[in-house]
Amino acid sequence: MTNQLLAAKAITAKALAYAPYSKFNVGAALLAEDGTVYTGCNIESAAFSPTCCAERTALVKAVSEGVRVFKAIAVTGGRDGGDYCYPCGVCRQMLYEFGGDNLQVIVAKSEEDFRIHPLSELLPYGFGAKDLEG
Ligand code: THU
């Protein structure tokens, strides 16, 4: 799975975003260790706080199917193309739970224009299972 292809899958997933309130559509494509890709979009609520980000939609789909180890996630979104869409803090924390420091986060404006960061760059000194050991 190339970074381009993963970005393309995130862009396709963005088309399913349900974001009538913010009009900020986001798509994500999460690459599992076995090569399977789980996609997600943001899903908003009129009550606002139940809103689920695209990244967490993809993660919840995968984990609820028994998949827990991931290599990369591509994220794309914005109102009109716009700028790179970085995962929010809650999504960074949830990605850390299953991806750890080395998960590759591909922040894509398009299939050709993307940046790659290890999750440790977006969530330095992450709090995780290791901190609850002992
Ligand atoms: N959103 C995501 O889906 N992922 C992010 O990482 C940033 C924010 C969504 C949530 C909400 O539906 C909209 O974008 C505006 O915040």
PDB file of C-alpha atoms and ligand atoms in Angstrom:
ATOM      1  CA  MET A   1       0.000   0.000   0.000  1.00  0.00           C
ATOM      2  CA  THR A   2       1.611   3.256  -1.072  1.00  0.00           C
ATOM      3  CA  ASN A   3       1.132   6.539   0.740  1.00  0.00           C
ATOM      4  CA  GLN A   4      -0.520   7.876  -2.419  1.00  0.00           C
ATOM      5  CA  LEU A   5      -3.064   5.071  -2.456  1.00  0.00           C
ATOM      6  CA  LEU A   6      -3.831   5.482   1.237  1.00  0.00           C
ATOM      7  CA  ALA A   7      -4.315   9.226   0.681  1.00  0.00           C
ATOM      8  CA  ALA A   8      -6.612   8.439  -2.247  1.00  0.00           C
ATOM      9  CA  LYS A   9      -8.726   6.184  -0.025  1.00  0.00           C
ATOM     10  CA  ALA A  10      -9.025   8.962   2.573  1.00  0.00           C
ATOM     11  CA  ILE A  11     -10.141  11.374  -0.151  1.00  0.00           C
ATOM     12  CA  THR A  12     -12.793   8.886  -1.306  1.00  0.00           C
ATOM     13  CA  ALA A  13     -13.970   8.389   2.297  1.00  0.00           C
ATOM     14  CA  LYS A  14     -14.310  12.154   2.728  1.00  0.00           C
ATOM     15  CA  ALA A  15     -17.161  12.119   0.206  1.00  0.00           C
ATOM     16  CA  LEU A  16     -19.285  10.268   2.792  1.00  0.00           C
ATOM     17  CA  ALA A  17     -18.725  12.833   5.566  1.00  0.00           C
ATOM     18  CA  TYR A  18     -21.849  13.890   7.420  1.00  0.00           C
ATOM     19  CA  ALA A  19     -20.940  17.409   8.492  1.00  0.00           C
ATOM     20  CA  PRO A  20     -23.974  19.651   7.919  1.00  0.00           C
ATOM     21  CA  TYR A  21     -23.078  21.933  10.870  1.00  0.00           C
ATOM     22  CA  SER A  22     -19.395  22.646  10.378  1.00  0.00           C
ATOM     23  CA  LYS A  23     -19.349  21.923   6.636  1.00  0.00           C
ATOM     24  CA  PHE A  24     -15.833  20.679   7.331  1.00  0.00           C
ATOM     25  CA  ASN A  25     -15.647  17.279   5.643  1.00  0.00           C
ATOM     26  CA  VAL A  26     -12.939  14.869   6.725  1.00  0.00           C
ATOM     27  CA  GLY A  27     -11.897  11.436   5.480  1.00  0.00           C
ATOM     28  CA  ALA A  28      -9.450   8.928   6.913  1.00  0.00           C
ATOM     29  CA  ALA A  29      -7.926   5.649   5.771  1.00  0.00           C
ATOM     30  CA  LEU A  30      -6.287   3.446   8.391  1.00  0.00           C
ATOM     31  CA  LEU A  31      -3.814   0.795   7.271  1.00  0.00           C
ATOM     32  CA  ALA A  32      -3.721  -2.324   9.450  1.00  0.00           C
ATOM     33  CA  GLU A  33      -0.632  -4.496   9.861  1.00  0.00           C
ATOM     34  CA  ASP A  34      -2.150  -7.195   7.618  1.00  0.00           C
ATOM     35  CA  GLY A  35      -2.681  -4.696   4.784  1.00  0.00           C
ATOM     36  CA  THR A  36      -6.424  -4.174   5.271  1.00  0.00           C
ATOM     37  CA  VAL A  37      -7.611  -0.569   5.015  1.00  0.00           C
ATOM     38  CA  TYR A  38     -10.422   0.770   7.196  1.00  0.00           C
ATOM     39  CA  THR A  39     -11.920   4.044   6.079  1.00  0.00           C
ATOM     40  CA  GLY A  40     -13.887   6.616   8.037  1.00  0.00           C
ATOM     41  CA  CYS A  41     -15.538  10.005   7.749  1.00  0.00           C
ATOM     42  CA  ASN A  42     -16.641  12.539  10.338  1.00  0.00           C
ATOM     43  CA  ILE A  43     -20.198  12.156  11.588  1.00  0.00           C
ATOM     44  CA  GLU A  44     -21.745  15.181  13.275  1.00  0.00           C
ATOM     45  CA  SER A  45     -24.720  15.527  15.591  1.00  0.00           C
ATOM     46  CA  ALA A  46     -27.169  18.384  16.127  1.00  0.00           C
ATOM     47  CA  ALA A  47     -26.178  18.095  19.787  1.00  0.00           C
ATOM     48  CA  PHE A  48     -22.570  18.796  18.633  1.00  0.00           C
ATOM     49  CA  SER A  49     -20.574  16.933  21.306  1.00  0.00           C
ATOM     50  CA  PRO A  50     -21.457  13.409  20.069  1.00  0.00           C
ATOM     51  CA  THR A  51     -19.605  14.213  16.833  1.00  0.00           C
ATOM     52  CA  CYS A  52     -17.154  11.531  15.773  1.00  0.00           C
ATOM     53  CA  CYS A  53     -14.039  12.466  13.823  1.00  0.00           C
ATOM     54  CA  ALA A  54     -13.061  10.580  10.670  1.00  0.00           C
ATOM     55  CA  GLU A  55      -9.975   9.063  12.310  1.00  0.00           C
ATOM     56  CA  ARG A  56     -11.954   7.633  15.210  1.00  0.00           C
ATOM     57  CA  THR A  57     -14.649   6.320  12.884  1.00  0.00           C
ATOM     58  CA  ALA A  58     -11.988   4.333  11.021  1.00  0.00           C
ATOM     59  CA  LEU A  59     -10.336   3.164  14.253  1.00  0.00           C
ATOM     60  CA  VAL A  60     -13.607   2.049  15.830  1.00  0.00           C
ATOM     61  CA  LYS A  61     -14.529   0.108  12.698  1.00  0.00           C
ATOM     62  CA  ALA A  62     -11.227  -1.762  12.772  1.00  0.00           C
ATOM     63  CA  VAL A  63     -10.993  -2.453  16.501  1.00  0.00           C
ATOM     64  CA  SER A  64     -14.594  -3.642  16.624  1.00  0.00           C
ATOM     65  CA  GLU A  65     -13.663  -6.200  13.984  1.00  0.00           C
ATOM     66  CA  GLY A  66     -10.762  -7.492  16.058  1.00  0.00           C
ATOM     67  CA  VAL A  67      -7.954  -5.539  14.364  1.00  0.00           C
ATOM     68  CA  ARG A  68      -5.640  -3.690  16.741  1.00  0.00           C
ATOM     69  CA  VAL A  69      -2.269  -3.174  15.094  1.00  0.00           C
ATOM     70  CA  PHE A  70      -1.797  -0.400  12.545  1.00  0.00           C
ATOM     71  CA  LYS A  71       0.967   0.968  10.391  1.00  0.00           C
ATOM     72  CA  ALA A  72      -0.398   4.243   9.041  1.00  0.00           C
ATOM     73  CA  ILE A  73      -3.377   6.543   8.734  1.00  0.00           C
ATOM     74  CA  ALA A  74      -4.084   9.065   5.995  1.00  0.00           C
ATOM     75  CA  VAL A  75      -6.256  12.070   6.825  1.00  0.00           C
ATOM     76  CA  THR A  76      -7.713  14.688   4.529  1.00  0.00           C
ATOM     77  CA  GLY A  77     -10.262  17.406   5.064  1.00  0.00           C
ATOM     78  CA  GLY A  78     -11.278  21.009   5.104  1.00  0.00           C
ATOM     79  CA  ARG A  79     -13.939  23.309   3.797  1.00  0.00           C
ATOM     80  CA  ASP A  80     -12.661  24.091   0.303  1.00  0.00           C
ATOM     81  CA  GLY A  81      -9.604  21.977  -0.241  1.00  0.00           C
ATOM     82  CA  GLY A  82      -7.893  24.313   2.190  1.00  0.00           C
ATOM     83  CA  ASP A  83      -4.872  23.452   4.248  1.00  0.00           C
ATOM     84  CA  TYR A  84      -3.554  20.194   5.692  1.00  0.00           C
ATOM     85  CA  CYS A  85      -6.018  18.737   8.210  1.00  0.00           C
ATOM     86  CA  TYR A  86      -4.182  17.461  11.289  1.00  0.00           C
ATOM     87  CA  PRO A  87      -5.867  15.034  13.703  1.00  0.00           C
ATOM     88  CA  CYS A  88      -7.440  16.641  16.773  1.00  0.00           C
ATOM     89  CA  GLY A  89      -6.074  15.932  20.236  1.00  0.00           C
ATOM     90  CA  VAL A  90      -8.655  13.292  21.076  1.00  0.00           C
ATOM     91  CA  CYS A  91      -7.873  11.375  17.867  1.00  0.00           C
ATOM     92  CA  ARG A  92      -4.121  11.617  18.501  1.00  0.00           C
ATOM     93  CA  GLN A  93      -4.652  10.035  21.904  1.00  0.00           C
ATOM     94  CA  MET A  94      -6.860   7.264  20.535  1.00  0.00           C
ATOM     95  CA  LEU A  95      -4.462   6.534  17.691  1.00  0.00           C
ATOM     96  CA  TYR A  96      -1.658   6.323  20.248  1.00  0.00           C
ATOM     97  CA  GLU A  97      -3.555   3.591  22.083  1.00  0.00           C
ATOM     98  CA  PHE A  98      -3.275   1.258  19.084  1.00  0.00           C
ATOM     99  CA  GLY A  99      -0.565   2.743  16.891  1.00  0.00           C
ATOM    100  CA  GLY A 100       1.995   3.954  19.395  1.00  0.00           C
ATOM    101  CA  ASP A 101       4.863   6.317  18.638  1.00  0.00           C
ATOM    102  CA  ASN A 102       5.655   4.844  15.232  1.00  0.00           C
ATOM    103  CA  LEU A 103       2.255   5.070  13.552  1.00  0.00           C
ATOM    104  CA  GLN A 104       2.761   7.046  10.336  1.00  0.00           C
ATOM    105  CA  VAL A 105       0.284   9.906  10.032  1.00  0.00           C
ATOM    106  CA  ILE A 106      -0.140  11.015   6.425  1.00  0.00           C
ATOM    107  CA  VAL A 107      -1.779  14.425   6.257  1.00  0.00           C
ATOM    108  CA  ALA A 108      -2.926  14.840   2.677  1.00  0.00           C
ATOM    109  CA  LYS A 109      -4.117  17.840   0.693  1.00  0.00           C
ATOM    110  CA  SER A 110      -4.296  15.584  -2.342  1.00  0.00           C
ATOM    111  CA  GLU A 111      -2.895  12.289  -3.604  1.00  0.00           C
ATOM    112  CA  GLU A 112       0.287  14.088  -4.611  1.00  0.00           C
ATOM    113  CA  ASP A 113       0.577  16.653  -1.832  1.00  0.00           C
ATOM    114  CA  PHE A 114       0.972  15.169   1.630  1.00  0.00           C
ATOM    115  CA  ARG A 115       3.157  15.265   4.716  1.00  0.00           C
ATOM    116  CA  ILE A 116       4.170  12.268   6.800  1.00  0.00           C
ATOM    117  CA  HIS A 117       4.748  12.412  10.544  1.00  0.00           C
ATOM    118  CA  PRO A 118       5.361   9.683  13.084  1.00  0.00           C
ATOM    119  CA  LEU A 119       2.635   9.970  15.719  1.00  0.00           C
ATOM    120  CA  SER A 120       5.369  10.762  18.279  1.00  0.00           C
ATOM    121  CA  GLU A 121       5.807  14.105  16.507  1.00  0.00           C
ATOM    122  CA  LEU A 122       2.120  14.976  16.883  1.00  0.00           C
ATOM    123  CA  LEU A 123       1.809  13.543  20.397  1.00  0.00           C
ATOM    124  CA  PRO A 124       5.189  13.712  22.120  1.00  0.00           C
ATOM    125  CA  TYR A 125       5.551  11.878  25.428  1.00  0.00           C
ATOM    126  CA  GLY A 126       2.194  10.170  24.855  1.00  0.00           C
ATOM    127  CA  PHE A 127       0.380   8.650  27.791  1.00  0.00           C
ATOM    128  CA  GLY A 128      -0.401   4.994  27.179  1.00  0.00           C
ATOM    129  CA  ALA A 129      -0.727   1.481  28.550  1.00  0.00           C
ATOM    130  CA  LYS A 130       2.959   1.507  29.566  1.00  0.00           C
ATOM    131  CA  ASP A 131       2.212   4.245  32.080  1.00  0.00           C
ATOM    132  CA  LEU A 132      -0.316   2.086  33.897  1.00  0.00           C
ATOM    133  CA  GLU A 133       2.009  -0.889  34.278  1.00  0.00           C
ATOM    134  CA  GLY A 134       3.339  -2.047  37.620  1.00  0.00           C
TER     135      GLY A 134
HETATM  136  N1  THU B   1     -12.701  16.577  12.417  1.00  0.00           N
HETATM  137  C1  THU B   1     -12.280  15.337  12.052  1.00  0.00           C
HETATM  138  O1  THU B   1     -13.066  14.520  11.557  1.00  0.00           O
HETATM  139  N2  THU B   1     -10.979  15.030  12.245  1.00  0.00           N
HETATM  140  C2  THU B   1     -10.050  15.887  12.748  1.00  0.00           C
HETATM  141  O2  THU B   1      -8.937  15.488  13.033  1.00  0.00           O
HETATM  142  C3  THU B   1     -10.389  17.297  12.939  1.00  0.00           C
HETATM  143  C4  THU B   1     -11.847  17.567  13.050  1.00  0.00           C
HETATM  144  C5  THU B   1     -14.107  16.927  12.198  1.00  0.00           C
HETATM  145  C6  THU B   1     -14.945  17.037  13.446  1.00  0.00           C
HETATM  146  C7  THU B   1     -16.038  17.965  12.990  1.00  0.00           C
HETATM  147  O3  THU B   1     -17.044  17.207  12.353  1.00  0.00           O
HETATM  148  C8  THU B   1     -15.372  18.853  11.953  1.00  0.00           C
HETATM  149  O4  THU B   1     -14.190  18.178  11.561  1.00  0.00           O
HETATM  150  C9  THU B   1     -15.041  20.242  12.434  1.00  0.00           C
HETATM  151  O5  THU B   1     -14.348  20.196  13.624  1.00  0.00           O
END
